[in-house]
Coordinates of N, CA, C and O in Angstrom, one line a residue:
M1 N 14.5 42.1 25.7 CA 15.4 43.6 25.9 C 15.8 43.8 26.9 O 14.9 43.1 28.8
P2 N 17.1 44.5 27.1 CA 17.4 44.3 28.8 C 16.7 45.1 29.6 O 16.0 46.0 29.1
K3 N 16.8 44.8 31.6 CA 16.0 45.7 32.0 C 18.0 46.8 33.0 O 18.5 46.1 33.3
F4 N 16.9 47.6 33.5 CA 18.1 48.6 34.1 C 17.0 48.7 35.0 O 16.1 48.9 35.0
L5 N 17.7 48.8 36.3 CA 17.7 49.9 37.4 C 19.0 51.2 37.1 O 19.6 51.0 37.1
V6 N 17.9 52.1 37.6 CA 17.9 53.4 37.5 C 18.0 54.3 38.2 O 17.2 55.0 38.9
E7 N 19.1 54.9 39.1 CA 18.6 56.0 40.2 C 19.2 57.4 39.4 O 20.3 57.5 39.2
R8 N 18.5 57.7 39.7 CA 18.5 59.9 39.8 C 18.1 60.0 41.1 O 18.1 59.5 41.7
V9 N 19.2 61.7 41.0 CA 18.9 62.5 41.8 C 18.0 63.4 41.5 O 18.1 64.1 40.0
W10 N 16.8 64.0 41.4 CA 16.2 64.5 41.3 C 16.8 66.4 41.8 O 16.9 66.3 42.9
E11 N 16.0 67.7 40.8 CA 16.6 69.2 41.4 C 15.0 69.1 42.8 O 14.3 68.2 43.0
P12 N 15.6 69.5 43.8 CA 14.7 70.2 44.7 C 12.6 70.5 44.7 O 12.9 71.0 42.9
M13 N 12.2 69.9 44.5 CA 11.2 70.3 44.0 C 9.6 69.1 45.0 O 10.1 68.6 46.2
D14 N 8.6 69.5 44.6 CA 7.7 69.1 46.4 C 7.0 67.8 45.4 O 7.3 67.6 44.3
E15 N 6.0 67.6 45.9 CA 5.1 65.9 44.9 C 4.8 66.1 44.3 O 5.0 64.8 43.3
A16 N 4.1 67.5 43.9 CA 3.0 67.4 43.0 C 3.9 68.1 41.6 O 3.9 67.7 40.1
E17 N 5.2 68.5 42.0 CA 6.3 68.6 40.9 C 6.8 67.6 40.5 O 7.3 67.4 39.3
L18 N 7.3 67.1 41.1 CA 7.1 65.3 41.4 C 6.8 64.1 39.9 O 6.6 63.7 39.2
T19 N 5.5 64.6 41.0 CA 4.0 63.8 39.5 C 4.6 64.1 38.9 O 4.2 63.3 37.1
K20 N 4.6 65.3 37.7 CA 4.0 66.3 37.1 C 5.2 65.8 36.7 O 5.5 65.5 35.1
M21 N 6.3 65.4 35.8 CA 7.7 64.6 36.0 C 7.7 63.5 35.2 O 8.2 63.5 34.0
A22 N 7.2 63.1 36.3 CA 6.8 62.0 36.0 C 5.6 61.0 34.9 O 5.2 60.7 33.9
V23 N 4.6 62.1 35.2 CA 3.6 62.4 33.7 C 5.2 62.5 31.9 O 4.1 61.9 31.5
L24 N 5.0 63.4 32.2 CA 6.2 63.8 31.4 C 6.5 62.9 30.9 O 6.5 62.8 29.8
S25 N 7.7 62.3 32.0 CA 8.5 61.1 31.8 C 7.4 60.0 30.7 O 7.7 59.3 29.7
K26 N 6.3 59.7 30.7 CA 5.9 58.9 30.5 C 5.4 59.3 28.6 O 5.5 58.4 28.1
R27 N 5.2 60.5 29.3 CA 4.2 61.4 27.4 C 5.5 60.9 26.8 O 5.8 60.4 25.7
L28 N 7.0 61.1 27.2 CA 7.9 60.9 26.1 C 8.7 59.6 26.0 O 8.5 59.5 25.6
I29 N 7.7 58.6 27.0 CA 8.3 57.2 26.6 C 7.2 56.9 25.4 O 7.8 56.5 24.0
D30 N 5.7 58.0 25.6 CA 4.6 57.0 24.9 C 5.4 57.8 23.3 O 4.3 57.3 22.7
E31 N 5.3 58.7 23.1 CA 5.5 59.7 21.8 C 6.7 59.9 21.1 O 7.0 59.4 20.0
T32 N 7.9 59.6 22.4 CA 9.4 59.6 21.5 C 10.3 58.2 21.5 O 10.8 58.3 20.6
F33 N 9.7 57.6 23.0 CA 11.3 56.7 23.0 C 10.6 55.8 23.1 O 9.6 55.0 24.1
S34 N 9.0 55.4 22.1 CA 8.3 53.6 22.7 C 9.9 52.7 22.1 O 8.8 52.1 22.6
D35 N 11.1 53.2 22.3 CA 11.3 51.6 23.3 C 11.9 50.7 24.2 O 13.0 49.9 24.3
I36 N 11.6 51.9 24.5 CA 11.9 52.1 25.9 C 10.1 51.6 26.9 O 9.5 52.1 26.3
T37 N 10.1 50.9 28.1 CA 9.2 50.8 29.0 C 9.7 49.9 30.1 O 10.5 51.0 30.6
W38 N 8.5 51.6 30.9 CA 9.0 52.0 32.9 C 7.9 50.8 33.3 O 7.2 50.6 33.1
E39 N 8.6 49.5 33.7 CA 8.4 48.9 34.6 C 7.5 49.8 36.4 O 6.6 49.5 36.5
R40 N 8.3 50.2 37.0 CA 7.5 50.6 38.0 C 8.7 52.0 38.0 O 10.6 51.5 37.9
S41 N 8.8 52.6 39.6 CA 10.1 52.9 39.8 C 9.2 53.1 42.1 O 8.2 53.0 42.1
Q42 N 10.7 53.7 42.5 CA 10.0 53.8 44.0 C 10.8 55.1 44.5 O 11.9 55.2 44.2
V43 N 10.5 55.8 44.8 CA 11.1 57.5 45.9 C 10.9 56.8 46.3 O 10.5 56.9 47.9
A44 N 12.5 57.9 47.4 CA 13.1 58.0 48.2 C 13.8 59.1 49.0 O 14.1 60.1 47.5
V45 N 13.6 59.7 49.6 CA 14.2 60.8 50.0 C 15.2 60.9 51.5 O 14.9 59.5 52.9
D46 N 16.5 61.0 51.5 CA 17.4 60.8 52.1 C 16.4 61.9 53.5 O 16.2 62.9 53.2
D47 N 18.1 62.0 54.2 CA 17.8 63.0 55.6 C 18.3 64.5 55.3 O 17.3 65.1 56.0
D48 N 18.9 64.3 54.1 CA 19.0 65.4 54.0 C 17.9 66.6 52.7 O 18.0 68.2 52.6
G49 N 16.7 66.0 52.7 CA 15.3 66.0 51.8 C 16.6 65.2 50.0 O 15.3 66.3 50.4
V50 N 16.8 64.7 49.9 CA 17.6 64.7 48.8 C 16.0 63.8 48.0 O 16.4 62.6 49.1
I51 N 15.9 64.1 47.1 CA 14.3 63.2 46.2 C 15.5 61.9 45.2 O 16.5 62.8 44.3
R52 N 15.2 61.1 45.2 CA 15.6 59.9 44.8 C 14.7 59.3 44.3 O 14.5 58.8 44.8
T53 N 15.3 58.2 43.0 CA 14.4 57.4 42.8 C 15.4 56.4 41.8 O 15.9 56.1 41.0
F54 N 13.9 55.0 42.2 CA 15.6 53.8 41.6 C 13.9 53.2 40.6 O 12.7 53.3 41.7
C55 N 14.1 53.3 39.8 CA 13.4 53.0 38.2 C 14.0 51.8 37.8 O 14.9 50.9 37.5
V56 N 13.4 50.8 37.4 CA 13.5 49.9 36.6 C 12.4 49.6 34.8 O 11.1 50.7 35.0
Y57 N 13.5 50.4 34.1 CA 13.6 50.1 32.5 C 14.1 49.0 31.6 O 14.5 48.6 31.3
G58 N 12.5 48.4 30.5 CA 13.1 48.0 29.3 C 14.4 49.0 28.5 O 12.8 49.7 27.9
A59 N 14.5 48.0 28.1 CA 15.1 49.5 26.9 C 16.5 48.6 25.9 O 17.0 48.0 27.1
P60 N 16.7 49.0 25.0 CA 17.6 48.7 23.7 C 19.0 49.0 24.7 O 20.2 47.4 24.2
G61 N 19.7 49.3 25.4 CA 20.6 49.8 25.9 C 20.9 51.0 26.9 O 20.0 51.4 27.0
K62 N 22.0 50.9 28.2 CA 21.9 52.3 28.8 C 21.7 54.1 27.4 O 20.7 54.0 28.8
E63 N 22.5 54.0 26.9 CA 23.1 55.1 26.4 C 21.4 55.6 25.7 O 21.0 56.8 25.7
R64 N 20.1 54.8 25.9 CA 18.6 55.1 24.9 C 18.6 55.7 26.3 O 17.3 56.5 26.9
V65 N 18.5 54.9 27.9 CA 17.4 55.4 28.3 C 18.1 57.2 29.2 O 17.1 58.1 29.6
R66 N 19.9 57.1 28.7 CA 20.1 58.7 29.0 C 19.4 59.2 27.8 O 19.9 60.7 28.2
E67 N 19.3 59.6 26.8 CA 18.6 60.4 26.0 C 17.5 60.4 26.8 O 17.4 61.4 26.5
H68 N 16.9 59.4 27.0 CA 14.9 59.1 27.9 C 15.6 60.9 28.9 O 14.6 62.2 28.4
S69 N 16.8 60.7 30.1 CA 16.6 61.4 30.8 C 17.3 62.7 30.9 O 16.6 63.3 30.6
A70 N 17.9 62.4 29.3 CA 18.3 63.8 28.8 C 17.0 65.2 28.3 O 17.5 66.2 28.7
V71 N 16.1 64.3 28.2 CA 15.0 64.9 27.3 C 13.9 65.3 28.1 O 14.0 66.7 29.0
L72 N 14.3 65.1 29.2 CA 13.3 64.6 30.8 C 13.8 66.3 31.4 O 12.8 66.8 31.8
G73 N 14.6 65.8 31.8 CA 16.1 67.6 32.9 C 15.2 67.3 33.9 O 14.3 65.5 34.6
C74 N 15.9 67.9 35.0 CA 15.0 68.4 36.1 C 15.9 66.9 37.0 O 16.2 66.7 38.3
H75 N 16.9 66.4 36.5 CA 17.3 65.8 37.1 C 18.6 64.8 36.9 O 19.2 65.3 36.1
R76 N 19.4 64.5 37.6 CA 20.6 63.7 37.2 C 20.7 62.3 37.2 O 20.2 61.7 37.9
I77 N 20.8 61.5 36.7 CA 21.5 60.0 36.6 C 22.9 59.6 37.4 O 24.3 59.8 36.6
D78 N 22.8 59.1 38.5 CA 23.9 58.7 39.6 C 24.2 57.3 39.4 O 25.4 57.2 38.9
N79 N 23.2 56.9 39.2 CA 23.9 54.8 38.9 C 22.5 54.4 37.1 O 22.0 54.7 38.0
I80 N 23.5 53.6 36.8 CA 22.3 52.3 35.4 C 23.2 50.9 36.2 O 24.3 51.7 35.8
Y81 N 22.2 50.3 36.0 CA 22.8 48.9 36.8 C 22.6 47.9 35.1 O 20.8 48.2 35.2
E82 N 22.5 47.2 34.3 CA 21.7 45.8 34.0 C 21.4 45.3 35.2 O 22.2 45.1 35.5
I83 N 20.0 44.9 35.1 CA 19.7 44.1 35.5 C 19.9 42.4 35.3 O 19.2 41.9 34.9
A84 N 20.5 41.6 36.0 CA 21.0 40.1 35.9 C 19.6 39.1 36.1 O 19.6 38.0 35.2
G85 N 18.5 39.4 36.6 CA 17.8 38.9 37.5 C 16.8 39.4 39.0 O 17.1 40.3 38.6
D86 N 15.8 38.7 38.7 CA 15.4 38.6 40.5 C 14.9 38.0 41.1 O 15.1 37.0 40.6
L87 N 14.8 38.3 42.3 CA 14.4 37.1 42.8 C 13.8 38.1 44.2 O 13.1 38.7 45.0
D88 N 12.5 36.3 44.7 CA 11.0 37.3 45.5 C 11.6 36.0 46.3 O 10.9 34.8 46.1
P89 N 11.0 36.9 47.7 CA 11.1 36.1 48.6 C 10.1 34.6 48.6 O 10.2 33.5 49.5
A90 N 9.4 35.1 48.1 CA 8.0 34.2 47.6 C 7.9 32.9 46.7 O 7.5 31.7 47.0
D91 N 9.0 32.0 46.4 CA 9.8 32.1 45.3 C 10.2 31.1 45.8 O 10.7 30.1 45.6
L92 N 11.2 31.2 47.1 CA 12.2 30.0 48.1 C 11.3 29.5 48.7 O 10.7 29.6 49.4
P93 N 11.7 28.4 49.5 CA 11.8 27.4 49.8 C 11.9 27.5 51.3 O 12.8 29.0 51.8
S94 N 11.3 27.5 52.2 CA 11.7 27.6 53.2 C 12.2 27.1 54.4 O 12.7 26.5 54.1

């Protein structure tokens, strides 16, 4: 299954609200979007306080990721990149 890196920008919210959105996202995947896997997310806050997440999903295609995001709400997707591969410094020669 293809993997995607999804860059999101969230509406202003505190940590507790963001956690609630993550729980909802997981529930939507479990109940409605079972063809999607959520592998991990990184949360970043820029200098203006804007919350961005960078999430890795396995999905049949970008459109399916967009469908999940539309149901989830409270954010916009800035970019979706198909992941071509992984690179881990521990796997590289010294």
